[in-house]
mmCIF file of C-alpha atoms in Angstrom:
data_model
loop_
_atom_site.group_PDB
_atom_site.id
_atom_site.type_symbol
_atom_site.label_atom_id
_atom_site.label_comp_id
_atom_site.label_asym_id
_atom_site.label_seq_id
_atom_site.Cartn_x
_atom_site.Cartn_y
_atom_site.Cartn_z
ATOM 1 C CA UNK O 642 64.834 89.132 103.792
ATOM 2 C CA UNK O 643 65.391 86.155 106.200
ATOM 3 C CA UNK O 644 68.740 87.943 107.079
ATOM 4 C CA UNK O 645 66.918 91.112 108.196
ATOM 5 C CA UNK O 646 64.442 88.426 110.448
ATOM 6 C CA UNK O 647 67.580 87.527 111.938
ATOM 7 C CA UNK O 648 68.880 90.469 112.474
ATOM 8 C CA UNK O 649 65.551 91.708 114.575
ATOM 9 C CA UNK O 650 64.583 88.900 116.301
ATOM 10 C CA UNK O 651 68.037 89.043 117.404
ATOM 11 C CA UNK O 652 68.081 92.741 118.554
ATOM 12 C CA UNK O 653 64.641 91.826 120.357
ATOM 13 C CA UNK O 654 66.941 88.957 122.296
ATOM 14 C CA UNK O 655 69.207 91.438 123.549
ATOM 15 C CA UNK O 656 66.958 93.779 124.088
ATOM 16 C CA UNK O 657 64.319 91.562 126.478
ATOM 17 C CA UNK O 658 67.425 89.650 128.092
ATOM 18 C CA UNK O 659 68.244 93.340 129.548
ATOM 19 C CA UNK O 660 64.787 94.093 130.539
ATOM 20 C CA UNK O 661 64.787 90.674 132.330
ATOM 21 C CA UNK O 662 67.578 92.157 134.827
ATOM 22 C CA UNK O 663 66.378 95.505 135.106
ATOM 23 C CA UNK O 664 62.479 94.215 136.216
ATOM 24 C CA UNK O 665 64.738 92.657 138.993
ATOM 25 C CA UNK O 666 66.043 96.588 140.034
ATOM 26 C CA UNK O 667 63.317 98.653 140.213
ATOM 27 C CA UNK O 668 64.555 102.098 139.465
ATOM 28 C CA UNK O 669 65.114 104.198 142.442
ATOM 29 C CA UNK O 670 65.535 102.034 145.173
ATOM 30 C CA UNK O 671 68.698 101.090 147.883
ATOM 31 C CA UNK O 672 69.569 97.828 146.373
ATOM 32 C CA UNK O 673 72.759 97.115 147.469
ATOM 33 C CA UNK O 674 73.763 96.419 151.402
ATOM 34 C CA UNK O 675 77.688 96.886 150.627
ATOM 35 C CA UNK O 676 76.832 100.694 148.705
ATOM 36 C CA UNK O 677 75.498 101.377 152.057
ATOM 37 C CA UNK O 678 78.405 99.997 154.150
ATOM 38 C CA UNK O 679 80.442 102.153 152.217
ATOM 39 C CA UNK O 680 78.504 105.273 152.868
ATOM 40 C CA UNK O 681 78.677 104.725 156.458
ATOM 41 C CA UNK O 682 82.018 104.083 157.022
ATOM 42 C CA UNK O 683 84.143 105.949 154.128
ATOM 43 C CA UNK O 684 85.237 108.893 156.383
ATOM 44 C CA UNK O 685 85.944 107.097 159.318
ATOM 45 C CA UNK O 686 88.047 104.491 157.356
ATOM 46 C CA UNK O 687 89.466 106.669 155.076
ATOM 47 C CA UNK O 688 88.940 109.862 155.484
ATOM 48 C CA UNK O 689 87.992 110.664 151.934
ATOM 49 C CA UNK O 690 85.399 113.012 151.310
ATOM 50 C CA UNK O 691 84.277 111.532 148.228
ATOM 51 C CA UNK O 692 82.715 108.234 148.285
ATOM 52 C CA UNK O 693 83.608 107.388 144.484
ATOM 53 C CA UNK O 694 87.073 108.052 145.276
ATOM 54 C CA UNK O 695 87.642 105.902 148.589
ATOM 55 C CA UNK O 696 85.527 103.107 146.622
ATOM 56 C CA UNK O 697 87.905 103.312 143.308
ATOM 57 C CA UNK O 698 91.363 103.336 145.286
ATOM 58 C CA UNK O 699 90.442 102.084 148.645
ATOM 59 C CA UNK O 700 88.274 99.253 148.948
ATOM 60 C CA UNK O 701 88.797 98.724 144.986
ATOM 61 C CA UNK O 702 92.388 99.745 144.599
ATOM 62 C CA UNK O 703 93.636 96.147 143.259
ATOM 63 C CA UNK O 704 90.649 96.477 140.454
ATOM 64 C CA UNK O 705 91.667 99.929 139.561
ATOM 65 C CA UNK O 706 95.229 98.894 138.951
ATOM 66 C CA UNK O 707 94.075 95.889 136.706
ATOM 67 C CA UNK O 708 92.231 98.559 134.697
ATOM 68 C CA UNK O 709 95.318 100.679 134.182
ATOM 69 C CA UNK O 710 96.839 97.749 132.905
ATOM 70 C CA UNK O 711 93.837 97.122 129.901
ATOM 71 C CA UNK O 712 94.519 101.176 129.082
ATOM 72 C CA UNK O 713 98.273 100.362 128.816
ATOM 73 C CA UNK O 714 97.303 97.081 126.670
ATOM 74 C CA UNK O 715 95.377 99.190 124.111
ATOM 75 C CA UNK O 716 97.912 102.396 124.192
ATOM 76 C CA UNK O 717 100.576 99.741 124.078
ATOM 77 C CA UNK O 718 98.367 97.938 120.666
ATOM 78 C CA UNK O 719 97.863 101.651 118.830
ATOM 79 C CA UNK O 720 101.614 102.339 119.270
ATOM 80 C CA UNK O 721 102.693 98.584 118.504
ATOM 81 C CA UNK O 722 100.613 99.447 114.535
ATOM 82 C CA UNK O 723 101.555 102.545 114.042
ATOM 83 C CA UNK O 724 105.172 102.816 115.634
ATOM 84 C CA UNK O 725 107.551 105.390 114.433
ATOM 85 C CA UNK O 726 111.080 106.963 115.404
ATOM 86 C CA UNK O 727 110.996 110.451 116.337
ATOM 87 C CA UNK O 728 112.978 111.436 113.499
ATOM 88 C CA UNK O 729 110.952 109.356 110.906
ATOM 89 C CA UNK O 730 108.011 111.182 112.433
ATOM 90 C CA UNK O 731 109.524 114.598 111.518
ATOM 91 C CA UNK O 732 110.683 113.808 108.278
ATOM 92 C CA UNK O 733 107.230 112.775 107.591
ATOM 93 C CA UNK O 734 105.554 116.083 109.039
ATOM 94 C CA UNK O 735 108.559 118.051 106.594
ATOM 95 C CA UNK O 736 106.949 115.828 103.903
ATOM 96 C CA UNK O 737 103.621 116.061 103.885
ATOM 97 C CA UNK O 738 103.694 120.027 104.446
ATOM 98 C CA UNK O 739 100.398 120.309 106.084
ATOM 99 C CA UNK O 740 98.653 123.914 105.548
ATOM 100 C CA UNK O 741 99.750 126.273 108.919
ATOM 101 C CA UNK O 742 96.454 127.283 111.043
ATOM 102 C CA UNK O 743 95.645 130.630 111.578
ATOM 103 C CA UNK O 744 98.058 133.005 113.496
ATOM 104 C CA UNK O 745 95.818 133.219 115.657
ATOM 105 C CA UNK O 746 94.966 129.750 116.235
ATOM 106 C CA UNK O 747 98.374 128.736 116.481
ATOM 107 C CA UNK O 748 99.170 131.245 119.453
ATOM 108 C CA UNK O 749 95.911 131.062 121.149
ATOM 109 C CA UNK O 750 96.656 127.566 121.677
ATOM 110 C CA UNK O 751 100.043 128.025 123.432
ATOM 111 C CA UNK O 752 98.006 130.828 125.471
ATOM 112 C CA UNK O 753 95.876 128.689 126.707
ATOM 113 C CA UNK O 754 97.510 125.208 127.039
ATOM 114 C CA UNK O 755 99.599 126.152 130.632
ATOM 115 C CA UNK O 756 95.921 126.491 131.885
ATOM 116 C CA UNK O 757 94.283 123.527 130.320
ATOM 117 C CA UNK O 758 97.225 121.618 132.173
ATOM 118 C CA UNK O 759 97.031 123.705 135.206
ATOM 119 C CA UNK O 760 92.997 122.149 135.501
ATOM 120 C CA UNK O 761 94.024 118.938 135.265
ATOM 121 C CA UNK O 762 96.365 119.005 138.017
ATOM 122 C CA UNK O 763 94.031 120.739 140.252
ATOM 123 C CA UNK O 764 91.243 118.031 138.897
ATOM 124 C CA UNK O 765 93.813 115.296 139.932
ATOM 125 C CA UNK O 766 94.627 116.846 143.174
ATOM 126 C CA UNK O 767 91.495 117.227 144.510
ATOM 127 C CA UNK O 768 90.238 114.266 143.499
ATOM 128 C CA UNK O 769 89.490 112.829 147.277
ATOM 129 C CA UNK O 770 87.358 116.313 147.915
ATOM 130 C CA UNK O 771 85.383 117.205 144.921
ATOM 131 C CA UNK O 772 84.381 115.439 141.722
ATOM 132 C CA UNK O 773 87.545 114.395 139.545
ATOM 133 C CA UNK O 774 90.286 112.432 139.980
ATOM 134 C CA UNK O 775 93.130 111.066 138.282
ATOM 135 C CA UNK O 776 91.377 109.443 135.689
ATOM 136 C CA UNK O 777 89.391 112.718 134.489
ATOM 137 C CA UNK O 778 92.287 115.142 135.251
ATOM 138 C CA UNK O 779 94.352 113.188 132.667
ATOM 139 C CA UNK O 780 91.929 113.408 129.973
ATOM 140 C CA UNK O 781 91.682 116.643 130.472
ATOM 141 C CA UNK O 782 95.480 117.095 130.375
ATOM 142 C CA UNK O 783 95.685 114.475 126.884
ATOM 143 C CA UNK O 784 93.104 116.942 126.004
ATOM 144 C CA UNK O 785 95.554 120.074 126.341
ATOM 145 C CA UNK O 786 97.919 118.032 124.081
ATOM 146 C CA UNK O 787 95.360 117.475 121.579
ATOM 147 C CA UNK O 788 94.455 121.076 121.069
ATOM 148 C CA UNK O 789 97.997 121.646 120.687
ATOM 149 C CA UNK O 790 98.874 119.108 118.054
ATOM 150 C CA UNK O 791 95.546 120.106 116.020
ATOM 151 C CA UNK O 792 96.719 123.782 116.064
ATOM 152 C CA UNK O 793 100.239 123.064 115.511
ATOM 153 C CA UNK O 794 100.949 120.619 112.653
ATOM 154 C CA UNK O 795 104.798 120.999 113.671
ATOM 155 C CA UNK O 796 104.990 119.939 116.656
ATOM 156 C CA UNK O 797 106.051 116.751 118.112
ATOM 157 C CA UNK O 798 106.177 115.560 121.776
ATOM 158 C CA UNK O 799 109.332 113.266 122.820
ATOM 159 C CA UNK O 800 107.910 109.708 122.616
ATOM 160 C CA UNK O 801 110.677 108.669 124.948
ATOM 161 C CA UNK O 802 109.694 111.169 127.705
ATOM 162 C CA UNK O 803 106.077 109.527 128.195
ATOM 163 C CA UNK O 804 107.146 105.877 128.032
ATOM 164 C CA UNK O 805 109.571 107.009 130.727
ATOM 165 C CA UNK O 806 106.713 108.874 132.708
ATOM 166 C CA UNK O 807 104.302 106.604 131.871
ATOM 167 C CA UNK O 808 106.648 103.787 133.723
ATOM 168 C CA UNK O 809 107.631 105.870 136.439
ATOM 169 C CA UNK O 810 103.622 106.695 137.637
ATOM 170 C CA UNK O 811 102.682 102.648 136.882
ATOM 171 C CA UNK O 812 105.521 102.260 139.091
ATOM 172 C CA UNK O 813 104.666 104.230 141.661
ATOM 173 C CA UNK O 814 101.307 102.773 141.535
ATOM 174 C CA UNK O 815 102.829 99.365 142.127
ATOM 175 C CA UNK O 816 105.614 100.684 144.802
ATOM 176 C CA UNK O 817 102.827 102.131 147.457
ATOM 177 C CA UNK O 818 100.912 99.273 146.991
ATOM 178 C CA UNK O 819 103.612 97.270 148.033
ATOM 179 C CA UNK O 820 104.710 99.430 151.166
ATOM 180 C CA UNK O 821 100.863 98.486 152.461
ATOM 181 C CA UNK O 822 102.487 95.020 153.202
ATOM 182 C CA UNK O 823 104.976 96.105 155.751
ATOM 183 C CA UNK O 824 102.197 97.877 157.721
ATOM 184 C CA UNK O 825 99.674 96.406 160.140
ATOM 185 C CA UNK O 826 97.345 95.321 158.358
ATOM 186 C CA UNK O 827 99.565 93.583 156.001
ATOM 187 C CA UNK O 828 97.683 93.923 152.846
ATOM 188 C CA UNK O 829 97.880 95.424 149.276
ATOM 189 C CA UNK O 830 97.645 98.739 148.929
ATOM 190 C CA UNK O 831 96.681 99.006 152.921
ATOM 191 C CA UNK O 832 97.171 102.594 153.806
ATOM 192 C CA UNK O 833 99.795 103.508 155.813
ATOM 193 C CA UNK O 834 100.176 107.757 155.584
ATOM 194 C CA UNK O 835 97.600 109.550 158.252
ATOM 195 C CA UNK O 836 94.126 110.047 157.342
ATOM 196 C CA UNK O 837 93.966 113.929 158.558
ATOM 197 C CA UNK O 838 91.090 115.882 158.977
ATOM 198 C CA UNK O 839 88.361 115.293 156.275
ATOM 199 C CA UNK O 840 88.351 118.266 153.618
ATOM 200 C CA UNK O 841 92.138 119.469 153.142
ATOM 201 C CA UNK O 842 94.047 118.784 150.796
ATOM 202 C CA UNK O 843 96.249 117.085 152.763
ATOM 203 C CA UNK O 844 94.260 114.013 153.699
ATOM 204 C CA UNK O 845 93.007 110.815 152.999
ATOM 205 C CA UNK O 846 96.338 109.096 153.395
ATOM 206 C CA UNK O 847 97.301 107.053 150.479
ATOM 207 C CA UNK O 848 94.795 108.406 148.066
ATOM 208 C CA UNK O 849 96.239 111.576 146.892
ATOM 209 C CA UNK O 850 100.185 109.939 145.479
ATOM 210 C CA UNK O 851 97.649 107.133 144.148
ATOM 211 C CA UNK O 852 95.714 109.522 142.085
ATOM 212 C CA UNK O 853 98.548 111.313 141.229
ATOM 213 C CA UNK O 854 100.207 108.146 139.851
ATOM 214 C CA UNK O 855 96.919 107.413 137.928
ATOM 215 C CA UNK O 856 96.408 110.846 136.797
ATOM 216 C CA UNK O 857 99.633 111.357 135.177
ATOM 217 C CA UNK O 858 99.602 107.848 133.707
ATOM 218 C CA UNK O 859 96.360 108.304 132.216
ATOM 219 C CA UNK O 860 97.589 111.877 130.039
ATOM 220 C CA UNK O 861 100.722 110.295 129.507
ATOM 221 C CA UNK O 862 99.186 107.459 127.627
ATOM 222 C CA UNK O 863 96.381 109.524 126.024
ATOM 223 C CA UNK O 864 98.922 111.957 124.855
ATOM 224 C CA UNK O 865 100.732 108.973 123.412
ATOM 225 C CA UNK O 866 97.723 107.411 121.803
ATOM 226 C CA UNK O 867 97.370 111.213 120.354
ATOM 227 C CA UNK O 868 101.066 111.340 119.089
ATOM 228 C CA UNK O 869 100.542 108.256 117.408
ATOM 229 C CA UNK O 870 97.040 108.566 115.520
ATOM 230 C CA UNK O 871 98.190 112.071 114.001
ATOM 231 C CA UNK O 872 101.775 110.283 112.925
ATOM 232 C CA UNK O 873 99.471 108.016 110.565
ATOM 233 C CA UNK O 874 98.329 111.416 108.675
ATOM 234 C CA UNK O 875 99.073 110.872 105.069
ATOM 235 C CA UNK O 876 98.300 114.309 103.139
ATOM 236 C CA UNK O 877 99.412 113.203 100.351
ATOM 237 C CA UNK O 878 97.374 109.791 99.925
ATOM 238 C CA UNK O 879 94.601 110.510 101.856
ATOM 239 C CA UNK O 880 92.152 111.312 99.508
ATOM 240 C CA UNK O 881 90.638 108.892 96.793
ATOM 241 C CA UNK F 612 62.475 105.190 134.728
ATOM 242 C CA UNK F 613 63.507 107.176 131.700
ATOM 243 C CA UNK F 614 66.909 106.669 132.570
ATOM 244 C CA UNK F 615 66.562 103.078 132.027
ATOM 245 C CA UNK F 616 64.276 103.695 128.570
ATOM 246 C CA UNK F 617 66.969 105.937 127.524
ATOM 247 C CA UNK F 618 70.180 103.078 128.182
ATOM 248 C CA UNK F 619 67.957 100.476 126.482
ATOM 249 C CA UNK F 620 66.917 102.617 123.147
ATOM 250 C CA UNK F 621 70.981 103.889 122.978
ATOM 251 C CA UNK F 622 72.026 100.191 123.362
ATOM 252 C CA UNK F 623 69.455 98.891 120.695
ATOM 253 C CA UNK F 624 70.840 102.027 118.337
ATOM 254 C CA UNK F 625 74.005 100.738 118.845
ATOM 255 C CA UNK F 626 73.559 97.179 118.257
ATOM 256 C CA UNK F 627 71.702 98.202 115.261
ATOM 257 C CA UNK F 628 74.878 99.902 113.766
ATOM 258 C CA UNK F 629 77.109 97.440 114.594
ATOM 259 C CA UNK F 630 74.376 94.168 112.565
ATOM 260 C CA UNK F 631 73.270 96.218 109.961
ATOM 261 C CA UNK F 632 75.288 99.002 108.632
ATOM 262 C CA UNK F 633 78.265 98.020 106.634
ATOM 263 C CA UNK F 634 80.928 100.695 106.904
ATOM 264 C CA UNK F 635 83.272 100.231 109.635
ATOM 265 C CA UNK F 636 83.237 104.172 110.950
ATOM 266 C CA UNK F 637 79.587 103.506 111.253
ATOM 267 C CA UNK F 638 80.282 100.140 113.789
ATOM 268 C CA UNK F 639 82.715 101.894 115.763
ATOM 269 C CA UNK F 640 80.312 104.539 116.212
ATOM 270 C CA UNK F 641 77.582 101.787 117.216
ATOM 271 C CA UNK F 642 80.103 100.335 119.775
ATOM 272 C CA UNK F 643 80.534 103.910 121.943
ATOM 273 C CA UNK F 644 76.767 104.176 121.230
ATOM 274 C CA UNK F 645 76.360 100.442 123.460
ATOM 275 C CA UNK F 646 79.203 101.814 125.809
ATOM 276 C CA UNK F 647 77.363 105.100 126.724
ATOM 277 C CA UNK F 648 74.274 102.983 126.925
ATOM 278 C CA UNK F 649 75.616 100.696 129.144
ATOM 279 C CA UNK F 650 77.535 103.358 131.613
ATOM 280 C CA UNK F 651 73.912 104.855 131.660
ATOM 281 C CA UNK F 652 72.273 101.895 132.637
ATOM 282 C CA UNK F 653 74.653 101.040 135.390
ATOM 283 C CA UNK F 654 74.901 104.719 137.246
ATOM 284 C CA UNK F 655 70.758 104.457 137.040
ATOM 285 C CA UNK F 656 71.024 101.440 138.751
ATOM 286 C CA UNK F 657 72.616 102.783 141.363
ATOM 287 C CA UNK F 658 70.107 105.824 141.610
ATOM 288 C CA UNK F 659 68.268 106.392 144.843
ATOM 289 C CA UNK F 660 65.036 108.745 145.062
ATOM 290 C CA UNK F 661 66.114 112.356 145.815
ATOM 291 C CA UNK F 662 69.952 111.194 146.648
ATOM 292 C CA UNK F 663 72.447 113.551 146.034
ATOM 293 C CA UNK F 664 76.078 112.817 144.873
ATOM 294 C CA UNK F 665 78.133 110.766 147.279
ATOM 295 C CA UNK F 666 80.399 113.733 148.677
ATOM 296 C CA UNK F 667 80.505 114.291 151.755
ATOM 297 C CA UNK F 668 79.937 118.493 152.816
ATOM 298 C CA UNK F 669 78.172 120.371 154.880
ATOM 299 C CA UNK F 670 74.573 119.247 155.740
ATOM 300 C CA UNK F 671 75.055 116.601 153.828
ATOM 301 C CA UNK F 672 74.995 113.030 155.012
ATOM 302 C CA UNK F 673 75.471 109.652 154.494
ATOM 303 C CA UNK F 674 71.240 108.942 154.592
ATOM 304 C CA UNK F 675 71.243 111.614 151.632
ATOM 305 C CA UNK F 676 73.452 110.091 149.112
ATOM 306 C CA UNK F 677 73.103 107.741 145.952
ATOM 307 C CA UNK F 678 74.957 104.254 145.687
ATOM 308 C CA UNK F 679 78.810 104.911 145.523
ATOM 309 C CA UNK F 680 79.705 101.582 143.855
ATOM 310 C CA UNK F 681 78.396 102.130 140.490
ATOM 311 C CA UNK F 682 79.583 105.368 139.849
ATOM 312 C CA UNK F 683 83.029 104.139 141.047
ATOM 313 C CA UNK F 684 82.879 101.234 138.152
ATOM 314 C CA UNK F 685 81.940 103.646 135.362
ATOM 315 C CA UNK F 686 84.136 105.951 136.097
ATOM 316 C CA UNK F 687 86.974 103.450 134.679
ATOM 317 C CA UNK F 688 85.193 101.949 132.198
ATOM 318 C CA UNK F 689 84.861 105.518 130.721
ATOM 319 C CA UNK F 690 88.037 105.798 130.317
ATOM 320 C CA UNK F 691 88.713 101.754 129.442
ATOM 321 C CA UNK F 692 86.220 102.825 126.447
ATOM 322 C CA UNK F 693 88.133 105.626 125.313
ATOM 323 C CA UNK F 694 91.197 103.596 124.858
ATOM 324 C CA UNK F 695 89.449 101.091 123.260
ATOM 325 C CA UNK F 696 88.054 102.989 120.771
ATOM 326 C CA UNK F 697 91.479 104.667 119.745
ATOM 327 C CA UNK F 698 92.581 100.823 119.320
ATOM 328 C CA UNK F 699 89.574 100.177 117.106
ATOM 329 C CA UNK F 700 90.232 103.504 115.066
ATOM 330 C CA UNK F 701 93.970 102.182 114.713
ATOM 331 C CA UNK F 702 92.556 98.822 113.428
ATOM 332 C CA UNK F 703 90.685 100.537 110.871
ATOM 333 C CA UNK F 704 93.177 102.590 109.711
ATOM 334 C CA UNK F 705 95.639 99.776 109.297
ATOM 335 C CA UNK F 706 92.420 97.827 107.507
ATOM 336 C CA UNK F 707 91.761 101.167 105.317
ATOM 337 C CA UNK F 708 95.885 101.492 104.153
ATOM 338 C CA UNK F 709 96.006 97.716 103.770
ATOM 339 C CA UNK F 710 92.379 97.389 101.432
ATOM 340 C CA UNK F 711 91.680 101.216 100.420
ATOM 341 C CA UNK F 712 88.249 100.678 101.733
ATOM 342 C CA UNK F 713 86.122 100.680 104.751
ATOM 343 C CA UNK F 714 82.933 98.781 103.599
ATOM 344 C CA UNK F 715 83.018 95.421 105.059
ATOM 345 C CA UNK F 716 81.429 93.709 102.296
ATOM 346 C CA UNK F 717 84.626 94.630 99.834
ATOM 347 C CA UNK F 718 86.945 93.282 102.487
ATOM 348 C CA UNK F 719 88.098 89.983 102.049
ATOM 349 C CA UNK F 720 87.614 87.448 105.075
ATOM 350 C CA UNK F 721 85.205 89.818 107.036
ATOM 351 C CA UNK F 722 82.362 89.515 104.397
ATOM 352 C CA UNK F 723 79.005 88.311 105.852
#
């Protein structure tokens, strides 16, 4: 009883400590002078079409690279619990014999997965034009894998290949940030590829091998995160 | 305004699960419940009456558009959550092989 008193009058807390901040944003309104700097001056500075794209690599690129570091933390923590060897892994799979999906299922899947990866690189390439990006591109491509390993109980991606892609794109991320100190404006991540007209493909400078860093980093460690949650399947002591 | 009603009720679901209920699928559950909440709560923020999204096309301008800046910080911490919550499933696995149980109560040194 005086647990559950707790319990709400904490909830209530929480609860009026956010309603505190938001009766200081009324819902609606331009609140913030820098969101409007950023409106004004994306395509001339960066020639970007899309704002949230120029704001996440551009004037945030440094942020965005700390928070592909956090998603390699936690892929890195789910592979450090449940690492195995690509051969223990297989062994395992021969052991625990799981059922075989439909025929159907099981070809479908291979139908469709060139195209499920084929939208996530046009996601990640257009990422400075439309909605998307490198971030949602490689979910959708970790997705692809996903639908793959639930159709095919057999199969088993290299683990070595992604670490090595994985490495390569973080890499790259890191390398053109770096070349942005031998330019003019002698900052990280300053752009030094020309900004182009506003709309092709071709554009935006720096953004579009950025994205395509993130992108591939981002299925790369999905897919491993994948690889190793369905290596801890145990058919055979699963059930109690 | 309901977009701020809607963050606050999925945030107080969420911290509900996570206080309350007892089996550790259940918390995990309550802590995408407070993420989604949350992501909510900061793109309505950054809402402006009869904006449209901030991409630039034709006949649309700059005057038009919502705030930029929030949409640009949840569209990491989307995927920040994601991750996190395939290290929280791995925890609970590794907690489920190591106890053969997921009710908090029956684990030792988590019991409250």
């Amino acid at each position: 009883m005086i647990r559950s008193i707790f319990y709400s009058l904490f909830l209530g807390l929480i609860i009026a400590a956010v309603l505190m901040f938001l009766v200081a944003f009324p819902f609606g309104q331009n609140k913030m002078g820098v969101g409007q700097y950023y409106l004004d001056n994306t395509v001339k500075e960066t020639g970007a079409s899309n704002v949230v794209t120029a704001v996440t690599l551009e004037y945030r690129g440094f942020d965005t690279l700390g928070e592909m570091t956090v998603l390699f933390a936690a892929a890195t923590g789910v592979s450090l619990i449940f690492y195995l060897s690509d051969e223990e892994k297989k062994k395992k799979k021969r052991e625990n014999n799981r059922t075989k999906a439909n025929f159907v299922v099981r070809v479908g899947s291979r139908i469709i997965f060139p195209f499920v990866i084929l939208f996530g690189i046009y996601i990640i390439l257009h990422g400075h034009l439309t909605p998307g990006g490198g971030f949602q591109g490689g979910a959708v491509i970790a997705s692809g894998v996903l639908m793959l390993y639930l159709a095919n109980p057999d199969i088993q991606i290299g683990r070595n290949k992604l670490l090595v892609t994985e490495g390569l794109a973080g890499l790259t991320y890191v390398l053109i940030g770096l070349a942005g100190l031998f330019t003019p404006a002698k900052s990280f991540l300053a752009n030094f590829l020309p900004l182009g007209t506003p709309g092709f493909i071709l554009s935006a400078g720096i953004l579009l091998p950025l994205y395509i860093a993130v992108g591939v980093k981002v299925g790369s460690e999905f897919s491993g995160i994948i690889d190793d949650l369905f290596s801890t399947i145990d058919e055979n002591g699963g059930e109690e | 305004m309901i977009f701020y009603v809607t963050s606050l009720i999925l945030i107080g679901i969420g911290l509900y699960a996570i206080i309350i209920k007892k089996n550790l699928i259940k918390i995990i559950i309550g802590l995408d419940l407070i993420e989604t909440g949350v992501n909510l709560l900061i793109v309505s923020v950054g809402y402006i009456n009869n904006g449209t999204a901030p991409i630039f096309s034709k006949g649309i301008s700059a005057s038009m558009m919502v705030d930029a800046v929030p949409q640009a910080l949840t569209l990491t911490s989307i995927v920040i959550g994601a991750s996190e919550l395939a290290l929280a499933a791995a925890f609970v696995i590794l907690l489920y092989k190591h106890y053969g149980t997921l009710d908090i109560r029956k684990i030792r040194s988590l019991k409250w």
